[in-house]
Coordinates of C-alpha atoms in Angstrom, one line a residue:
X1 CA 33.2 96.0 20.4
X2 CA 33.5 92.1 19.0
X3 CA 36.4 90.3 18.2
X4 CA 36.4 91.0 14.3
X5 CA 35.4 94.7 14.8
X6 CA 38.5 95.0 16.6
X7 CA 40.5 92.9 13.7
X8 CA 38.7 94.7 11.1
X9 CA 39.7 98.4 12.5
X10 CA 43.4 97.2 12.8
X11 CA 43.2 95.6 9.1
X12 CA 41.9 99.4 7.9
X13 CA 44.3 101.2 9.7
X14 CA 47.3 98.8 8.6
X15 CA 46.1 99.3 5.1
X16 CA 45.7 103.4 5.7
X17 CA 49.5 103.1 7.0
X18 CA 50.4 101.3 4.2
X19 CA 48.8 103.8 1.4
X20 CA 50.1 107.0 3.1
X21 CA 53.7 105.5 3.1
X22 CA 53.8 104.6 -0.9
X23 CA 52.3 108.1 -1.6
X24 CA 55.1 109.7 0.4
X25 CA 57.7 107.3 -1.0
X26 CA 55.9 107.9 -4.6
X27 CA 56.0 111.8 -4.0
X28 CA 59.1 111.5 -2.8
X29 CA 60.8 110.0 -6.1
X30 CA 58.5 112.1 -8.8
X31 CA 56.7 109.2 -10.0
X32 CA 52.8 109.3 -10.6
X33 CA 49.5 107.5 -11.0
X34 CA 50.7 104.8 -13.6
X35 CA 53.3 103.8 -11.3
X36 CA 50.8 103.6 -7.6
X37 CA 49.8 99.8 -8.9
X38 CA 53.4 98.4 -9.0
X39 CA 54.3 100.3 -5.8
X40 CA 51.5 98.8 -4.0
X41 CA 52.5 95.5 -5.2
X42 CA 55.9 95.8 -4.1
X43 CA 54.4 97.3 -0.9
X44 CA 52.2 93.9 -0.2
X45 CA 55.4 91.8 -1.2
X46 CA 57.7 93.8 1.3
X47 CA 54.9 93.2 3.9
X48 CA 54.6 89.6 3.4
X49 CA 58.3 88.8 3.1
X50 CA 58.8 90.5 6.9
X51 CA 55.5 88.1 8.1
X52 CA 56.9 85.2 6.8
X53 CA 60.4 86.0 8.5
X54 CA 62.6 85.9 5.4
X55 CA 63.4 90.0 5.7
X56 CA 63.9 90.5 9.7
X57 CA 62.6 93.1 11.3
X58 CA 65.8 94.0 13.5
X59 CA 68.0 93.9 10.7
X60 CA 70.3 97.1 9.9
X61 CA 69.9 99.2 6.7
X62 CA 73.6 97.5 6.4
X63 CA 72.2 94.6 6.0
X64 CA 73.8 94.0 9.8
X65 CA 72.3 91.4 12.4
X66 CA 70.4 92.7 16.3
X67 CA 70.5 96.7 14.9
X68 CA 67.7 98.8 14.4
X69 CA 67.1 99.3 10.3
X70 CA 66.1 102.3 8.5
X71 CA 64.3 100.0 5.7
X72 CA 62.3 98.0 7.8
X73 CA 60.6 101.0 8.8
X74 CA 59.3 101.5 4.9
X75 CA 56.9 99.0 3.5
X76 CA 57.5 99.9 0.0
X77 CA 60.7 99.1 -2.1
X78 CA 60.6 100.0 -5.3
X79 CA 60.9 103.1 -7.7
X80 CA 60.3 103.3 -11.7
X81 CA 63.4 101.8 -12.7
X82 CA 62.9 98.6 -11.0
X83 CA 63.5 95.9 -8.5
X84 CA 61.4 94.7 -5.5
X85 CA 62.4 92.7 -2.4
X86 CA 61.2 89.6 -3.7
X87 CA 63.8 89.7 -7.0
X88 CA 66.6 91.1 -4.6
X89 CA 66.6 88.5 -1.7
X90 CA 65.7 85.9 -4.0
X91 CA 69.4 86.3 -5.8
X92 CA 71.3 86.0 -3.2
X93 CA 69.1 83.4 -1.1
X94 CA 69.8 81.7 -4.5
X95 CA 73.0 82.2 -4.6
X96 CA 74.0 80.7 -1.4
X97 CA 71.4 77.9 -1.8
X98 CA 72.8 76.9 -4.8
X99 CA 76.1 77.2 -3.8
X100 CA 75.4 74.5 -0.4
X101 CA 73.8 72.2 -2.6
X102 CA 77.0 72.2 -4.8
X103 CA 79.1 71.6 -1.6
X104 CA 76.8 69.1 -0.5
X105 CA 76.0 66.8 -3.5
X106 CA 80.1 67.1 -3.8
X107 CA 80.9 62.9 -4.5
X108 CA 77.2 61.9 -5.0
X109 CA 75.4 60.9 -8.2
X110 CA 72.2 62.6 -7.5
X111 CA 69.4 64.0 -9.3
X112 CA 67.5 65.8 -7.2
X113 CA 67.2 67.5 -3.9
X114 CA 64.9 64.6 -2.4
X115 CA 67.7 62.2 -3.6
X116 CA 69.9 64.5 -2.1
X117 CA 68.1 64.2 1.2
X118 CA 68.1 60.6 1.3
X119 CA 71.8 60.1 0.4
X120 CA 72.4 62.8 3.1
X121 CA 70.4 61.9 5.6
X122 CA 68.6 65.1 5.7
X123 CA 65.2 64.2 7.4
X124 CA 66.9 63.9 10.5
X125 CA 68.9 66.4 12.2
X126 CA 73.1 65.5 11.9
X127 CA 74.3 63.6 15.4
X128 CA 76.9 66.6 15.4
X129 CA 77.6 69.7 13.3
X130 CA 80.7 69.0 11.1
X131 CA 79.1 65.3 10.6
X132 CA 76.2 64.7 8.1
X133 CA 74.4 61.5 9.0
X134 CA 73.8 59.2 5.7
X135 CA 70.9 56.4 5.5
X136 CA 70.5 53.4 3.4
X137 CA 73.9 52.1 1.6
X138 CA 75.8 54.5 3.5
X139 CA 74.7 54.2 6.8
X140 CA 77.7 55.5 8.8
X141 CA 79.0 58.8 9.6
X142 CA 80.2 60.8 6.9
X143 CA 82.0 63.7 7.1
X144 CA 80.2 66.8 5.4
X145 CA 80.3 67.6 1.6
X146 CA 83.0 68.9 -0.3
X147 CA 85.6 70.8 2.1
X148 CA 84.2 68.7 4.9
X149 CA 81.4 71.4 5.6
X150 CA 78.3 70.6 7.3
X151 CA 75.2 70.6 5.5
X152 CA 73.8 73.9 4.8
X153 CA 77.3 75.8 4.6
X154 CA 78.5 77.4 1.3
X155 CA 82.1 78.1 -0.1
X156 CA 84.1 80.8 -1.2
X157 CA 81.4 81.8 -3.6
X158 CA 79.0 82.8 -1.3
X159 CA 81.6 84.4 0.9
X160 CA 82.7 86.4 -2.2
X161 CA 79.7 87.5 -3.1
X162 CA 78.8 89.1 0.5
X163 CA 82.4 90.9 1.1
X164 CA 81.2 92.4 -2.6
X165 CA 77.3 93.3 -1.3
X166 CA 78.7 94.6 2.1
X167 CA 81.3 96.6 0.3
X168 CA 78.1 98.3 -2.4
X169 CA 76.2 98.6 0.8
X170 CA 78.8 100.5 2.8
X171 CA 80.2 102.9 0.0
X172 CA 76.8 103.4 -2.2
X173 CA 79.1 102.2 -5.2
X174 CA 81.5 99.6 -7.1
X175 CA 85.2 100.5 -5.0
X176 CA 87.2 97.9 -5.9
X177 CA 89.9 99.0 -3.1
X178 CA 87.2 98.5 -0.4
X179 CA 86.3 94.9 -2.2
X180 CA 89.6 93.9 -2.2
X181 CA 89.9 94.4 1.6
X182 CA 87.2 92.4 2.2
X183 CA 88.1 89.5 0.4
X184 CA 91.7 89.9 2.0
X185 CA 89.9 90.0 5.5
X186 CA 88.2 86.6 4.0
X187 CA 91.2 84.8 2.9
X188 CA 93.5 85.7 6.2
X189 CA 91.0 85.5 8.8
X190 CA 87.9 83.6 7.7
X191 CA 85.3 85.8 8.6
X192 CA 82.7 86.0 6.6
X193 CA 82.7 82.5 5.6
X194 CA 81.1 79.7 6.9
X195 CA 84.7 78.1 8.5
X196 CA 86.3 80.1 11.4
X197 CA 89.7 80.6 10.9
X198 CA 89.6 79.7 7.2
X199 CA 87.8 80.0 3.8
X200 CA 87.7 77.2 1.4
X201 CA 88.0 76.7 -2.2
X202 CA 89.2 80.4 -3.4
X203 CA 90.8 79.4 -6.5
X204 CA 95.1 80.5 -6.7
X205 CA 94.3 83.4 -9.5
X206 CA 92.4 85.1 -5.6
X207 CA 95.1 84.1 -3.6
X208 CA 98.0 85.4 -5.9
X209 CA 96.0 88.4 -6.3
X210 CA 95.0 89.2 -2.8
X211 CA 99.0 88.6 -1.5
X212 CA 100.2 91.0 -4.5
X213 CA 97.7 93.2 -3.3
X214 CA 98.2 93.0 0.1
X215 CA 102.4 93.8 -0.5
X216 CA 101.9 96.6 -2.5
X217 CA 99.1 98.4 -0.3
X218 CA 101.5 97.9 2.6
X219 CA 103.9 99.5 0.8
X220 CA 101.5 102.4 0.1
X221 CA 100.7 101.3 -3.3
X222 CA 97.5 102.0 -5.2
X223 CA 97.4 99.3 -7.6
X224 CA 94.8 96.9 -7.3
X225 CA 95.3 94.8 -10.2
X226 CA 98.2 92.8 -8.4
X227 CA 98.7 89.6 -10.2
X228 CA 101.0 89.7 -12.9
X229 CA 101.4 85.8 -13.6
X230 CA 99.4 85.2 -17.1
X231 CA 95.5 85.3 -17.4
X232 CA 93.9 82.5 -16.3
X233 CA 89.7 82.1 -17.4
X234 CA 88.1 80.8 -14.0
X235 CA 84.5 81.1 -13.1
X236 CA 85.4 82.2 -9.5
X237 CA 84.6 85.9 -10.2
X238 CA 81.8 85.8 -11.6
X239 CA 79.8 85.0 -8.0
X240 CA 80.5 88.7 -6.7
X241 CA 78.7 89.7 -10.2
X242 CA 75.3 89.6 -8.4
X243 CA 75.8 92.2 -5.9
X244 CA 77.3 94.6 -8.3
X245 CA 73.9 94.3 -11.0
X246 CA 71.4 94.7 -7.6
X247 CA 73.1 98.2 -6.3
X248 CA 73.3 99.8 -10.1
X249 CA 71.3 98.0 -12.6
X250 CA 68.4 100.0 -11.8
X251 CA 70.0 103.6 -12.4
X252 CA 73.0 102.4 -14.7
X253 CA 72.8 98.9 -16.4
X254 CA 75.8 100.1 -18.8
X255 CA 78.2 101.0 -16.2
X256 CA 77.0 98.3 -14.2
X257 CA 78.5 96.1 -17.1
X258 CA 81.7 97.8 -16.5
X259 CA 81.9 98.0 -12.8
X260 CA 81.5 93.9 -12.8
X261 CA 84.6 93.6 -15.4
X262 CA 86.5 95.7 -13.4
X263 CA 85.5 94.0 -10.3
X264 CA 86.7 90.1 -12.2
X265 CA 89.6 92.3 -13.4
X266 CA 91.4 92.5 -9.9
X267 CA 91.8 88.8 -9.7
X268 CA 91.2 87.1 -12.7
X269 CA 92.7 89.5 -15.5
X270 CA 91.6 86.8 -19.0
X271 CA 89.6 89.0 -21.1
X272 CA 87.4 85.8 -21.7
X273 CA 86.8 85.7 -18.1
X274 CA 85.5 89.7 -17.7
X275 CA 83.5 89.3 -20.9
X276 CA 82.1 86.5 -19.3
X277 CA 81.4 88.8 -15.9
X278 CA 79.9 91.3 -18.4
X279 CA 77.8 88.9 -20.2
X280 CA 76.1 87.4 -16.9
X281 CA 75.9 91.3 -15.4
X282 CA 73.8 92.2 -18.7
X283 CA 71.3 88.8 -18.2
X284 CA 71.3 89.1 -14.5
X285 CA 70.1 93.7 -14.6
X286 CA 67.3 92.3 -17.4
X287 CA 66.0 89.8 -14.7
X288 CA 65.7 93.1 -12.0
X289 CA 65.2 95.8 -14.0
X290 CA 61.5 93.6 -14.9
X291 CA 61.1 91.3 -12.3
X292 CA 57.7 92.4 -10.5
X293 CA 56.2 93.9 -13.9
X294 CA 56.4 91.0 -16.2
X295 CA 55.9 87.0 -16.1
X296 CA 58.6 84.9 -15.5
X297 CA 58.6 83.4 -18.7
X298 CA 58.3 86.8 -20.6
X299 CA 61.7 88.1 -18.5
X300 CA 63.3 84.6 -19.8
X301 CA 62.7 85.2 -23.3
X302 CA 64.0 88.4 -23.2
X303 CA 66.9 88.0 -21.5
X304 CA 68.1 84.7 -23.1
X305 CA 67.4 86.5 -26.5
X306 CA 70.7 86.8 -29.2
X307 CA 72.7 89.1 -27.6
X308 CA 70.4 90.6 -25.1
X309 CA 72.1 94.6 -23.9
X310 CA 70.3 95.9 -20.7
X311 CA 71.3 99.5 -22.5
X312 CA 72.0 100.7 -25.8
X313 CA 75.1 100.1 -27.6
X314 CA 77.1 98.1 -24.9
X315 CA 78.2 95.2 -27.5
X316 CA 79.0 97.7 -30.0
X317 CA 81.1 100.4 -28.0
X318 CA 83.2 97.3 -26.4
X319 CA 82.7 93.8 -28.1
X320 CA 82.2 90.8 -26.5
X321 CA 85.7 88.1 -26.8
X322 CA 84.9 84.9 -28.5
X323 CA 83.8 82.8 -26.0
X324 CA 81.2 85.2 -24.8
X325 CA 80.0 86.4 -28.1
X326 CA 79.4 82.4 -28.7
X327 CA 77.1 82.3 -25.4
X328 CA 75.6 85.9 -26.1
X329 CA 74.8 83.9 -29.4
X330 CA 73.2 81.0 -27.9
X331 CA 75.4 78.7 -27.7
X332 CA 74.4 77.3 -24.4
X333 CA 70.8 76.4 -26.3
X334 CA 71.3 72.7 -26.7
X335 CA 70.1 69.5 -25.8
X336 CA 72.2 68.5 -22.9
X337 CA 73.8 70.4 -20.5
X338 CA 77.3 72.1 -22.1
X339 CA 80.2 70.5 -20.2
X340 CA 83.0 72.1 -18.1
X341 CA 86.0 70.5 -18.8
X342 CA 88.3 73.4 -17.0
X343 CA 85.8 75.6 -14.8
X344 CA 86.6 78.4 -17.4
X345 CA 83.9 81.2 -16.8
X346 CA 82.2 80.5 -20.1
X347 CA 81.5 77.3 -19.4
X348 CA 80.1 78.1 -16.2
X349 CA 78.1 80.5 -17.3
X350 CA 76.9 78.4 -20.3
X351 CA 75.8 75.7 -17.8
X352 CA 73.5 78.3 -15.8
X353 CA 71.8 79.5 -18.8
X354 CA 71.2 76.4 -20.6
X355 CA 69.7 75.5 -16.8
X356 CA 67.8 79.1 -16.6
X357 CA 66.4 78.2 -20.2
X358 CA 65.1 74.4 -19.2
X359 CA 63.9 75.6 -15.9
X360 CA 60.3 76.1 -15.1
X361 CA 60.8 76.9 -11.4
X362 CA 64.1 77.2 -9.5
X363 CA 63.9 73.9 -8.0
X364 CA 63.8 72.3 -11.6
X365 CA 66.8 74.0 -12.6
X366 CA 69.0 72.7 -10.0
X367 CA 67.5 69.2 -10.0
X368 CA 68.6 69.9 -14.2
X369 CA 72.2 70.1 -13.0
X370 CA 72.2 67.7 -10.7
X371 CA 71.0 65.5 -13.2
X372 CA 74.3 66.7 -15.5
X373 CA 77.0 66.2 -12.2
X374 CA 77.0 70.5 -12.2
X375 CA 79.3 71.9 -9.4
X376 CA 79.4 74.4 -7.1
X377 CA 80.0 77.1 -9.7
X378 CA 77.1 76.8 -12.1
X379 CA 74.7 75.6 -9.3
X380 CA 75.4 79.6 -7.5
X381 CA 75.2 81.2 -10.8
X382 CA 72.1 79.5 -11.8
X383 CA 71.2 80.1 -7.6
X384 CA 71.6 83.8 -8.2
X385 CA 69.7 84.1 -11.7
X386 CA 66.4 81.5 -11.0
X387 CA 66.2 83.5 -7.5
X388 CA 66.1 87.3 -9.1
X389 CA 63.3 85.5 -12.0
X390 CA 61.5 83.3 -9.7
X391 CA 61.8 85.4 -6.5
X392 CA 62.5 84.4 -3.0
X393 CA 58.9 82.7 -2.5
X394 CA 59.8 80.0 -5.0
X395 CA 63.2 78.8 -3.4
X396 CA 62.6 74.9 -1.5
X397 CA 61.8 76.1 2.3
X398 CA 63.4 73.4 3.5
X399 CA 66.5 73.9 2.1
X400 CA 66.2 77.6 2.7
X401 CA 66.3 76.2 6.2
X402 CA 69.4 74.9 6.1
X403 CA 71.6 77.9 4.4
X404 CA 74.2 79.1 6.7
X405 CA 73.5 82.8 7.5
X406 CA 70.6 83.3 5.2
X407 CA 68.6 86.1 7.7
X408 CA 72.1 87.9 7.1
X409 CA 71.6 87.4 3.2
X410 CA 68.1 88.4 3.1
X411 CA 69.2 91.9 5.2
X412 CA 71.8 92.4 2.6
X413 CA 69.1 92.2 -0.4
X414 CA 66.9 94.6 1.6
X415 CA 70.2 97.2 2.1
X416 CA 71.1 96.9 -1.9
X417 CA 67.4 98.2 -2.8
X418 CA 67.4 100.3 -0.5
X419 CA 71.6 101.6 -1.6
X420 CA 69.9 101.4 -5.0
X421 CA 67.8 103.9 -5.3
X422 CA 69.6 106.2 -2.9
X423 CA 71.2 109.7 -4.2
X424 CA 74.5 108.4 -5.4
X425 CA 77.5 109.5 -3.0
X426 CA 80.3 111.4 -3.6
X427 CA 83.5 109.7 -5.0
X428 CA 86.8 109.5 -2.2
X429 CA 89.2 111.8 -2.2
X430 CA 92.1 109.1 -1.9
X431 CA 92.3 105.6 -2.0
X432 CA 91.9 104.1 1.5
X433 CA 94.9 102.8 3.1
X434 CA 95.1 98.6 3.7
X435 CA 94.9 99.6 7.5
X436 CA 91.4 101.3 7.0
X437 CA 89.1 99.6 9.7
X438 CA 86.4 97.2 8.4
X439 CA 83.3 96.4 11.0
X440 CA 82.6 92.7 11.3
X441 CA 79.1 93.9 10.9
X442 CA 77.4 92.6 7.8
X443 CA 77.8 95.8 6.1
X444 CA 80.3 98.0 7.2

């Protein structure tokens, strides 16, 4: 038999494996004929996002690193209610990407990634790893961006966000207990972050938190909501939103409104700052509830509409605060980017919509912030919402390149689809003890 006889009978029985699976999968679920043409979609995507190595194959349905996984063995990822592979790995990816280039452009006027490269160097690989080599007028060693991290490395945002998808992936739900722990494990240990030892920039609302926390779980306490100082409104919070709107937008965008308060709740206890939470929780399910079905630009405009509600009656059963009733308004719909003056959530978030608005690919919105001295905060909020709407195919490859850890990210997306439309799992009995054991796997 010839060459392409031999592709062409491997092409037919790829495609044959490939069919058989999404009927099972679409058995499986109770869905029928209208929905086979988006499951086979999703099914090509899933395909092409393990050939192009940004899902790997070895990864662990806990989004771990060098373990067998349950979800690579299933080429299709996607049920009626929403969210494909693509949308999931492109919010975090975007996350964390946005979140380096904050740290990086940290002290350099820049307005866009290529003048980012030049002013960092970047063609060329960094003489050491803590250094980033700059060209032109600053043609010396320099140490790496803000926090003194090496190009490619995130902050606390990042971090946060994966202790909060590890925690959805291990427990199948929102346990702020088991969160909590996590970001405990971050702040005394480092791991998880992209510093050993160490994890820099949490804000002192996490840190007072986390200590209260930590003393009254040691005491056998079950309060959660440790810090008792007055509220402060930080944007901090709002980057373990994401993972918390992948795992239950799809089966329940309302509570999934509640479950992100809560989570901004154990550290950051301003009303303006939840609301805030809520607000971005409500954009961020509209993005993966429709990404794979509908345009880009269709998912914009309806998610950036007056008050957009992923579910009936959320606004009205529990109103938005003022700040984010101004944004759910449209108050972010101006000509220039809205300034922070105190990193208040609101701003934040203002900043990454007004961004998500101008945008016409991911790479425009950030080069849009750039352009308006943005930080670290709006850049991974704006990371996390351009990623879900653009999908992981549109994010720069060569900075993609770069992001610390980002095979680990990807595996995380692939476990939150896959946690998402799981059977939900039984609530605990008891609230685990500060001692319980925590795997430095990426999700358990």
């Amino acid at each position: 038999m010839s060459q392409p006889e031999d592709k062409d009978a491997k092409l037919r029985k790829a495609g044959k494996a490939i069919l058989a699976s999404t009927y099972e999968h679409l058995k499986k679920h109770g869905l029928g004929r209208e929905d086979a043409r988006e499951a086979l979609q999703a099914a090509l995507e899933y395909v092409a996002a393990h050939l192009d190595g940004k899902i790997s194959p070895s990864a662990s349905a806990h989004g771990g690193e060098g373990e067998s996984a349950a979800h690579s063995q299933l080429p299709m990822e996607v049920v009626a209610k929403g969210g494909t592979v693509e949308s999931y790995t492109g919010c975090l990816l975007g996350l964390a990407l946005g979140d380096a280039v904050g740290v990086a452009s940290y002290g350099h006027q820049v307005e866009s990634l290529g003048e980012l490269n030049r002013a960092l160097g970047a063609q060329r690989p960094p003489v050491d790893e803590h250094l980033i080599t700059a060209s032109g007028p600053l043609a010396l060693q320099l140490p790496g961006g803000q926090f003194g991290l090496p190009l490619g490395c995130w902050s606390d945002r990042t971090a946060a966000a994966m202790c909060t998808a590890q925690s959805m992936v291990a427990v199948g739900r929102h346990d702020p207990v088991d969160v909590l722990l996590r970001l405990l494990r971050l702040y005394r240990t480092g791991v998880g972050g992209c510093r050993p030892g160490m994890c820099p920039g949490l804000d002192a609302p996490t840190i007072e938190s986390l200590e209260a926390f930590e003393r009254y779980a040691s005491q056998g306490g079950k309060r959660i909501y440790g810090r008792t100082a007055p509220a402060i409104d930080s944007s901090a919070a709002l980057a373990r939103v994401p993972p918390i709107v992948l795992l239950m937008a799809p089966s329940a965008p309302a509570a999934c409104l509640a479950a992100a308060a809560e989570n901004t709740r154990t550290t950051h206890n301003s009303t303006a700052t939840m609301d805030a939470s809520r607000y971005l929780a409500a954009v961020l399910a509209g993005i993966v509830v429709s990404a794979g079905r509908t345009p880009p630009a269709q998912i914009k405009e309806l998610v950036l509409a007056s008050r957009y509600a992923p579910a009936p009656d959320v606004w009205g059963s529990k109103p938005l605060s003022r700040d984010a009733r101004d944004i759910a308004d449209g108050s972010f719909r101006t000509k220039e980017c809205p300034r922070v003056l105190r990193d208040s959530a609101s701003e934040v978030l203002a900043q990454a919509l007004w961004a998500l608005l101008e945008a016409s690919s991911f790479e425009h919105g950030i080069e849009r912030l750039l352009q308006h001295r943005a930080g670290r905060a709006a850049l991974s909020v704006y990371g996390a919402l351009a990623g879900a709407l653009f999908g992981a195919a549109s994010l720069p490859k060569a900075w993609i390149q770069r992001v610390r850890n980002k095979e680990q990210l990807s595996n995380l997306a692939a476990s939150l689809l896959d946690a998402a439309h799981a059977p939900p799992p039984a609530p605990p009995a008891a609230v685990p003890p500060l001692a319980s054991p925590i795997s430095d796997s990426a999700g358990g």
